[in-house]
Short mmCIF file of C-alpha atoms and ligand atoms in Angstrom, two decimals:
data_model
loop_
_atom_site.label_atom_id
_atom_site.label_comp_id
_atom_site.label_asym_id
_atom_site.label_seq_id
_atom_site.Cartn_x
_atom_site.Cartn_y
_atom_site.Cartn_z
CA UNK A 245 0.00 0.00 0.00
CA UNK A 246 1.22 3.57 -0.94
CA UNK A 247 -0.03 6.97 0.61
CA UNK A 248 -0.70 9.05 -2.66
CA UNK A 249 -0.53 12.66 -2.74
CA UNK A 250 -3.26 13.50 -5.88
CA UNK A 251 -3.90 16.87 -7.58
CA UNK A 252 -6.98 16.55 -9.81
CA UNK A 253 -10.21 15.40 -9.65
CA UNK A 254 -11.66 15.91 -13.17
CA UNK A 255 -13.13 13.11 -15.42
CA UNK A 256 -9.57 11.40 -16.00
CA UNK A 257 -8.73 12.17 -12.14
CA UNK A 258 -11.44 11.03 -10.62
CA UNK A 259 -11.02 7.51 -12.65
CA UNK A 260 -6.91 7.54 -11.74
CA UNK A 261 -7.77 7.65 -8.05
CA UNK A 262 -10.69 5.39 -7.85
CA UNK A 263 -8.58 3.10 -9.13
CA UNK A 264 -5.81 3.34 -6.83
CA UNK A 265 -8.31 3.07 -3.73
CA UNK A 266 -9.59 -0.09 -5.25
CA UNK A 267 -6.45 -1.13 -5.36
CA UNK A 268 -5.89 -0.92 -1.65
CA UNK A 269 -3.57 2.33 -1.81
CA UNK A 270 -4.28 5.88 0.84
CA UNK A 271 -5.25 9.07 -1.75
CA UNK A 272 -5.29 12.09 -0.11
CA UNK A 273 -6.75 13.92 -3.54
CA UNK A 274 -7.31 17.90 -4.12
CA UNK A 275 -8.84 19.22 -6.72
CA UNK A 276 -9.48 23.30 -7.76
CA UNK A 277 -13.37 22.43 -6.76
CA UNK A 278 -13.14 20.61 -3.70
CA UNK A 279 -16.95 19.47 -3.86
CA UNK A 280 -15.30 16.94 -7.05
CA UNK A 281 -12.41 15.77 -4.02
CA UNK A 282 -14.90 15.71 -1.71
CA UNK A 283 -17.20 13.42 -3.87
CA UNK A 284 -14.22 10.80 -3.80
CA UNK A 285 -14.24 10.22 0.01
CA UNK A 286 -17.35 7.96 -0.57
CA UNK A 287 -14.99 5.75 -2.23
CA UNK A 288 -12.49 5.76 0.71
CA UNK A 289 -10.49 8.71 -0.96
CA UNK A 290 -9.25 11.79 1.99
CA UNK A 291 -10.02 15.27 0.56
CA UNK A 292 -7.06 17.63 1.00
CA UNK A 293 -7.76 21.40 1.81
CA UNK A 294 -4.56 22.62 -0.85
CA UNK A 295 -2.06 20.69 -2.78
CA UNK A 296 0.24 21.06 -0.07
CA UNK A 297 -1.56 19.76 2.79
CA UNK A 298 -2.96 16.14 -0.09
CA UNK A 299 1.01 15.66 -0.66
CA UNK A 300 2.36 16.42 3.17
CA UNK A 301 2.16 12.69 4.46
CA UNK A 302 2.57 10.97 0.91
CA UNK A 303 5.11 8.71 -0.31
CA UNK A 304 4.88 9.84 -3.96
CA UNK A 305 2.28 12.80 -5.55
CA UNK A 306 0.26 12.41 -8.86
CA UNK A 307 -0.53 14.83 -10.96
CA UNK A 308 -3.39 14.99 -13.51
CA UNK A 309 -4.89 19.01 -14.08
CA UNK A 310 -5.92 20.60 -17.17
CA UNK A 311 -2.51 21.38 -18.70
CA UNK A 312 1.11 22.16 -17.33
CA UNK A 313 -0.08 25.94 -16.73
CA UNK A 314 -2.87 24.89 -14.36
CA UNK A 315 -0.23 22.40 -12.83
CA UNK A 316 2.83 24.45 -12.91
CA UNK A 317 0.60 27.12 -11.12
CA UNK A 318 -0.13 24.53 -8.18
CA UNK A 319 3.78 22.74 -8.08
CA UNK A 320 5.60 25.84 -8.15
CA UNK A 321 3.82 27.10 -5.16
CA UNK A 322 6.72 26.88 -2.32
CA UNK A 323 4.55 25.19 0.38
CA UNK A 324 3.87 22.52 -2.27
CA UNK A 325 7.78 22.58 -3.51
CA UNK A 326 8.79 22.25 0.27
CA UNK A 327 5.95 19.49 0.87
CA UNK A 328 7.70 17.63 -2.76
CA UNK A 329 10.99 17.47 -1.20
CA UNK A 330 13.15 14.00 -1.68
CA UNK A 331 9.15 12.43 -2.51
CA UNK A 332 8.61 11.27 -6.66
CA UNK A 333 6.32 13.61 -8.70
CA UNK A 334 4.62 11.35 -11.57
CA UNK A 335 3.36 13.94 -13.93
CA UNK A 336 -0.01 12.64 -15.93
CA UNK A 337 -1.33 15.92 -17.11
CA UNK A 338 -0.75 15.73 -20.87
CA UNK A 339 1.72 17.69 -22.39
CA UNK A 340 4.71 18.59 -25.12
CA UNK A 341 7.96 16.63 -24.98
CA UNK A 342 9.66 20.21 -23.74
CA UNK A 343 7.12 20.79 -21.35
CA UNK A 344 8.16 17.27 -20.06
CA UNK A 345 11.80 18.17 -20.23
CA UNK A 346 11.68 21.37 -18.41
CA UNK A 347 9.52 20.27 -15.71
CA UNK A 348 12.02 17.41 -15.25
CA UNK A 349 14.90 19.43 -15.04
CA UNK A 350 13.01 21.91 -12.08
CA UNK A 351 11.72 18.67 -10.55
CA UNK A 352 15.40 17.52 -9.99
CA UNK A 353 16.91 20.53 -9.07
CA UNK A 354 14.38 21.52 -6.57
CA UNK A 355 15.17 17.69 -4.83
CA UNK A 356 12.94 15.68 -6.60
CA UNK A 357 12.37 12.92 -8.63
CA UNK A 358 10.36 13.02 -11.50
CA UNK A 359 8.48 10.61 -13.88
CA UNK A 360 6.48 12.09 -16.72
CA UNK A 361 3.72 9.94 -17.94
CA UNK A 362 1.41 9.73 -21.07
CA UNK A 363 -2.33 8.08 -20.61
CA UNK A 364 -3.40 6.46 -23.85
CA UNK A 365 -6.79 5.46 -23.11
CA UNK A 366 -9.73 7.44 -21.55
CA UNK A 367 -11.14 7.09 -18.31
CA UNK A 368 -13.37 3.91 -19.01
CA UNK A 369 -10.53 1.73 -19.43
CA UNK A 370 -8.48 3.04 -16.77
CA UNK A 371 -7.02 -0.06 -14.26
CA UNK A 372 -7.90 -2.27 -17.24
CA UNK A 373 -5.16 -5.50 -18.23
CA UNK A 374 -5.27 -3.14 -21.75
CA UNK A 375 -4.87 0.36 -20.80
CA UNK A 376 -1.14 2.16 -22.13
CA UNK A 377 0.48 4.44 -20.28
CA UNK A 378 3.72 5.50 -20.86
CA UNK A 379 6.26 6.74 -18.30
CA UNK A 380 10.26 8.08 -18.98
CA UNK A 381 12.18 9.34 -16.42
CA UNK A 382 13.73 8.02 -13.27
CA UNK A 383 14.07 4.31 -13.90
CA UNK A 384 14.92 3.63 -10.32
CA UNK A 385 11.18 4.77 -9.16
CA UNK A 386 9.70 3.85 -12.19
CA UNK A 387 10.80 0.42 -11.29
CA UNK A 388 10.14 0.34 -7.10
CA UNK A 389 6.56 1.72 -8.24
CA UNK A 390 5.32 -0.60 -11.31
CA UNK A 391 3.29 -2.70 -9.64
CA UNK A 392 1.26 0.67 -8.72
CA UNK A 393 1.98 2.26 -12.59
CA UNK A 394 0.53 -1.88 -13.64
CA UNK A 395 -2.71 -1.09 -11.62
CA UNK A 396 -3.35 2.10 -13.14
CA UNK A 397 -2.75 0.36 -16.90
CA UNK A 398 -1.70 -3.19 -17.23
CA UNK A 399 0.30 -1.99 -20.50
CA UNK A 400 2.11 0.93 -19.08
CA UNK A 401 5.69 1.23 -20.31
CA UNK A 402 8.82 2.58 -18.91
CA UNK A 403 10.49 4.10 -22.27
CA UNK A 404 13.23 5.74 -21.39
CA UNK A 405 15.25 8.80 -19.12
CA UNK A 406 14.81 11.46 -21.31
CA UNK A 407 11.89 12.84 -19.59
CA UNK A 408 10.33 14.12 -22.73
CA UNK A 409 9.85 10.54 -24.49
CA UNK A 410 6.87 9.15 -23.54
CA UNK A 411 4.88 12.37 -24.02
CA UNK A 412 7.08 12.49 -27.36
CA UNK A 413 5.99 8.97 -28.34
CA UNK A 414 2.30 10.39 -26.73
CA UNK A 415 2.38 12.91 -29.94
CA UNK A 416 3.20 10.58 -32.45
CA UNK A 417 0.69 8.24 -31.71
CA UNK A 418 -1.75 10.83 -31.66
CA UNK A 419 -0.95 12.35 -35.01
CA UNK A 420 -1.16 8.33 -36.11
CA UNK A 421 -5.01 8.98 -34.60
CA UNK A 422 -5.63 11.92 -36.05
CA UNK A 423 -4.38 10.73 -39.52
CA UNK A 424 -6.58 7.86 -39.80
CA UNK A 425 -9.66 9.60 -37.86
CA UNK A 426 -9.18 12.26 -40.27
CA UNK A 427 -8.84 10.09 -43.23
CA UNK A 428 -12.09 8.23 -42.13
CA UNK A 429 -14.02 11.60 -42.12
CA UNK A 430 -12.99 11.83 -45.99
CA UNK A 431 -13.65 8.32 -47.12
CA UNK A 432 -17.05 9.06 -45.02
CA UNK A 433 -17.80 11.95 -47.02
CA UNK A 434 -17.15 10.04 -50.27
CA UNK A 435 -19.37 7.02 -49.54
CA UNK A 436 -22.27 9.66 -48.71
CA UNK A 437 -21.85 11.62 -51.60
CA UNK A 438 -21.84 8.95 -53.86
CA UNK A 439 -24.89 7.67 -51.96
CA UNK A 440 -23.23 3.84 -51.30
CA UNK A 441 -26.24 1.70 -49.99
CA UNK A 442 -26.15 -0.09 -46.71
CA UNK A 443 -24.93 -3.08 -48.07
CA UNK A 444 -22.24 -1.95 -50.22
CA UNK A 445 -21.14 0.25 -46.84
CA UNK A 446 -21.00 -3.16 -44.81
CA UNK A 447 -19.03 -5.00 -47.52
CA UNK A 448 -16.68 -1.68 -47.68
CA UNK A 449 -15.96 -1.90 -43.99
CA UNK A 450 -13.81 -5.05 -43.25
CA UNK A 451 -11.61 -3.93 -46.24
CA UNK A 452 -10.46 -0.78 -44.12
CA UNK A 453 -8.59 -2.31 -41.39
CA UNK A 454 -6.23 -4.28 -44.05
CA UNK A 455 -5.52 -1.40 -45.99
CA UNK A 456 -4.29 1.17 -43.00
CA UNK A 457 -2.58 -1.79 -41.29
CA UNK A 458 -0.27 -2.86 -44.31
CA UNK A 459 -0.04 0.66 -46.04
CA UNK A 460 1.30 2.20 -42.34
CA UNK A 461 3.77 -0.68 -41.78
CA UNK A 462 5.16 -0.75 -45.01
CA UNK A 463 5.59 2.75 -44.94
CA UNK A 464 7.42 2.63 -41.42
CA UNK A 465 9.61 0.55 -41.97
CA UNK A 466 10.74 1.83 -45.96
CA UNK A 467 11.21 5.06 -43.63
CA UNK A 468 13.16 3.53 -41.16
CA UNK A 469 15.42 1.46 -43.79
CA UNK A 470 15.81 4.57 -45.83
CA UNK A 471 14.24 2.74 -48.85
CA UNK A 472 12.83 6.39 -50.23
CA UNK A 473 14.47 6.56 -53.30
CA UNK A 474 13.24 4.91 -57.27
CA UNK A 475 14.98 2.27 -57.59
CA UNK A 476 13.63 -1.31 -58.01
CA UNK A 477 12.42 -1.64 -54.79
CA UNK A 478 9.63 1.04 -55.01
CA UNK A 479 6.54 -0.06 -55.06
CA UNK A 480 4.78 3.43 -56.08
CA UNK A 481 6.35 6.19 -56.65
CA UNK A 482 5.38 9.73 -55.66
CA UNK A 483 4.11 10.23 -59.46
CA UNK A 484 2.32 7.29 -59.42
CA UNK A 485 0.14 8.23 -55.89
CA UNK A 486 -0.03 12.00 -57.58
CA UNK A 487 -1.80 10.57 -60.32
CA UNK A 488 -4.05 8.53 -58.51
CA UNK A 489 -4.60 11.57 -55.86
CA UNK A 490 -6.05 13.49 -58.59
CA UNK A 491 -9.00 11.52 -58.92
CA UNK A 492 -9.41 11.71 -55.29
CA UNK A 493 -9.44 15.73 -55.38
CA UNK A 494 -12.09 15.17 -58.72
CA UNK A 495 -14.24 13.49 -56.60
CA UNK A 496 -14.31 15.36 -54.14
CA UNK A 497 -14.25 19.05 -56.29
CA UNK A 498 -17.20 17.20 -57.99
CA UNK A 499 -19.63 16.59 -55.49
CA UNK A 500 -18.34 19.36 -53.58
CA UNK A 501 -16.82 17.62 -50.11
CA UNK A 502 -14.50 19.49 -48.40
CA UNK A 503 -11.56 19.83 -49.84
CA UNK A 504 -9.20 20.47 -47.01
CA UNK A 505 -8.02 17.22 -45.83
CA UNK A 506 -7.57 16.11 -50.03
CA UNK A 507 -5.86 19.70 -50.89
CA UNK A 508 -3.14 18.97 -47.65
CA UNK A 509 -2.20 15.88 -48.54
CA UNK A 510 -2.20 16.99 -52.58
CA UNK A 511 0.11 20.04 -51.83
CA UNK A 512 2.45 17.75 -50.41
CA UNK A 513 3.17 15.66 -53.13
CA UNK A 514 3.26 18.51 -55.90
CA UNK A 515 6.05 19.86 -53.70
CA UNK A 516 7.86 16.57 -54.02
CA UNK A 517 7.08 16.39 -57.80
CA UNK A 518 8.20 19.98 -58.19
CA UNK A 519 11.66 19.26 -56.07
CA UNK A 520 12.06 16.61 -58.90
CA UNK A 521 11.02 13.64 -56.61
CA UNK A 522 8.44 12.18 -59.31
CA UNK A 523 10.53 8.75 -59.53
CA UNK A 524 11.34 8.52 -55.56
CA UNK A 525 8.89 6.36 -53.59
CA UNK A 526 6.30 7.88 -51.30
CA UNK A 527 8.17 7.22 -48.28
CA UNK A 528 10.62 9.85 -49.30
CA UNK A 529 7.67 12.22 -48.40
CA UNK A 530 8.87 11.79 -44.95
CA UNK A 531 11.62 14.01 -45.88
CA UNK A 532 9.85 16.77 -46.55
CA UNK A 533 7.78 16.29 -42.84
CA UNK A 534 10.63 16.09 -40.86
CA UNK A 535 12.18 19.66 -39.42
CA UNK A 536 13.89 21.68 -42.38
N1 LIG B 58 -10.10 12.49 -20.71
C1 LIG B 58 -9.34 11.78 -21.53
O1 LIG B 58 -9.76 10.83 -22.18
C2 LIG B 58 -7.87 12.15 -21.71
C3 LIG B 58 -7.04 10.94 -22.06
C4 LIG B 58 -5.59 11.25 -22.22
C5 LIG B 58 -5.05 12.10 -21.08
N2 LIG B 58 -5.94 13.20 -20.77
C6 LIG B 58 -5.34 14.26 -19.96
O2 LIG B 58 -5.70 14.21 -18.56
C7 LIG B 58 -5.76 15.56 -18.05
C8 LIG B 58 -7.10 15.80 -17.41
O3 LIG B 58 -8.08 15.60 -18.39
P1 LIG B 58 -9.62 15.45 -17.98
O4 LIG B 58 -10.32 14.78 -19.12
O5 LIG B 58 -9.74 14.85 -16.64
O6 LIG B 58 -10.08 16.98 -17.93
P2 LIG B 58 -11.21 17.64 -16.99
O7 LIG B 58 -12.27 16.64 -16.70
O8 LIG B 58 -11.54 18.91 -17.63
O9 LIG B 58 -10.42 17.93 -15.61
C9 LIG B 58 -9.46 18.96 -15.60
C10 LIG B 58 -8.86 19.03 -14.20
O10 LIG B 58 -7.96 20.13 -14.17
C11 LIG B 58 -8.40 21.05 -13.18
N3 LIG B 58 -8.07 22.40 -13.59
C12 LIG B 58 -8.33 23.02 -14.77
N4 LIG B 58 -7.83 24.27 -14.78
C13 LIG B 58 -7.24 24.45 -13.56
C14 LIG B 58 -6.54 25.53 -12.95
N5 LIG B 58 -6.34 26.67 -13.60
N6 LIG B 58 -6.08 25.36 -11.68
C15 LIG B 58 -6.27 24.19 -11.03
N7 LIG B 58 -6.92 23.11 -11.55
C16 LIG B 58 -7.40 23.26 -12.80
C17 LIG B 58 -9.87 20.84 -13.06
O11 LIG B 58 -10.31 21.37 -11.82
P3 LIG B 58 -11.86 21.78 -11.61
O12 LIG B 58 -12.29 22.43 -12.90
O13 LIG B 58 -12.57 20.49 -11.32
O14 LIG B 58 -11.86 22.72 -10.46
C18 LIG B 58 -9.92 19.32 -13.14
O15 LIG B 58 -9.51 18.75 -11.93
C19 LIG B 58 -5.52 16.49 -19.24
O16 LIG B 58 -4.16 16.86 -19.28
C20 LIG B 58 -5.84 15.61 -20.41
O17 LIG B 58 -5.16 16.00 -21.61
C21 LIG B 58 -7.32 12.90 -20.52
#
């Protein structure tokens, strides 16, 4: 059993320390409106009057507010810096890799020790065998704490030191989302404008999951072996999608969809044609994402 300092008590809050009373650990929570801390003690939870006073007698502190300016505003206070001192901090308000970083580095210096985490899941699946999060930083308490990090998410991950990589690895598999959720709304708006009946929708929908699944990997890992130039391992060259992306854009000019997902990805592959990239395969696209 652990004696949890907790500083939230929103929607994913309020599910991250249910959990850890069912789990048989003390939560002294605190939230901005107490009456949502104070809701918790029916499920064995102590309300805290200030941030300071929920992380006095704990053994480690959670943190899961709005954003880093709503918890910056509460860590930085000096009775809750004083109250942090030599105890871990386990960050689980989402955030940028360099938001990560820096609070690390004034975690640390202020006698700390710091683990940033990423949720992947929502508050439903919180404590479930399935729920990811991930967690860099100190190894060390990473480590004396899984079993606790396992309750929260039976598929949370240590990845690494750098305190900025899991909520780095967070971002990329949330523009992975976003690209397919995104990419759903425009095949969506395709099948409705072209009116697709019922059944032709039900026979289109087991074909999706094959097509992202082996389009994505192969992608990865062409990008990751540097296979991005013609040569006779390319399967499609940038050309060949162009010309293929163009009746994409006619369908959707014609029955007048939106045309900002299609004219994104579009622009992105006349710049490649224009930089002379015709011949090069698709995953040499990935080039023109990464920083300048
Ligand atoms: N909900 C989800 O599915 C996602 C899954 C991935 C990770 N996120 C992150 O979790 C953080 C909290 O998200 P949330 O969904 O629980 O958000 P709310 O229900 O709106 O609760 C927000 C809590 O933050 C408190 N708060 C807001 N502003 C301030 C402030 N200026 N000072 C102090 N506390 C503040 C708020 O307090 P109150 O409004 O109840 O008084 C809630 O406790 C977030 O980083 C997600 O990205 C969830």
């Amino acid at each position: 059993m652990t004696t949890i300092g907790f500083l939230g008590a929103g929607r994913m809050g309020t599910a991250l320390v249910r959990t850890l009373l069912k789990n048989g650990h003390n939560v002294h929570v605190w939230n901005r409106t107490a009456a949502k801390a104070e809701a918790l003690a029916a499920f064995g939870a102590v309300p805290a009057s200030g941030p300071e006073a929920a992380i006095a007698g704990a053994d480690i502190a959670i943190v899961n507010l709005l954003d880093y300016a709503a918890s910056d505003a509460q860590l930085r206070k000096p009775a809750v810096m004083q109250a942090l001192k030599g105890k871990l901090l386990v960050q689980l308000t989402s955030g940028s890799p360099k938001t990560a970083r820096d609070t690390g580095t004034w975690a640390t210096d202020n006698g700390m020790a710091y683990l940033d985490g990423a949720i992947m899941a929502t508050p439903n699946v919180i404590g479930s065998s399935e729920t990811l999060i991930l967690y860099s930083g100190s190894r060390p308490h990473y480590e004396k704490h899984a079993t606790l990090f396992a309750e929260l998410g039976g598929k949370s991950a240590f990845v690494g030191e750098d305190f900025g990589k899991a909520s780095a690895l967070d971002s990329a598999l949330l523009a992975q989302m976003w690209g397919t959720l995104f990419g759903t709304l425009q095949a969506l708006a395709i099948i409705r404008a072209e009116s697709i009946d019922a059944e032709t929708y039900a026979g289109f929908l087991p074909l999706v999951q094959p097509v992202i699944d082996a389009a994505e990997q192969d992608l990865m890992q062409r990008v990751r072996d540097g296979r991005d130039r013609g040569d006779d391992d390319t399967l499609a060259s940038i050309a060949a999608h162009s010309a293929a992306f163009h009746h994409l854009r006619e369908i959707v000019r014609e029955r007048g969809i939106n045309s900002a997902i299609s004219d994104a990805f579009g622009s992105l592959l006349e710049s490649a044609i224009a930089k002379g990239h015709q011949d090069d395969d698709f995953a040499m696209l990935a080039r023109f994402m990464a920083a300048a």
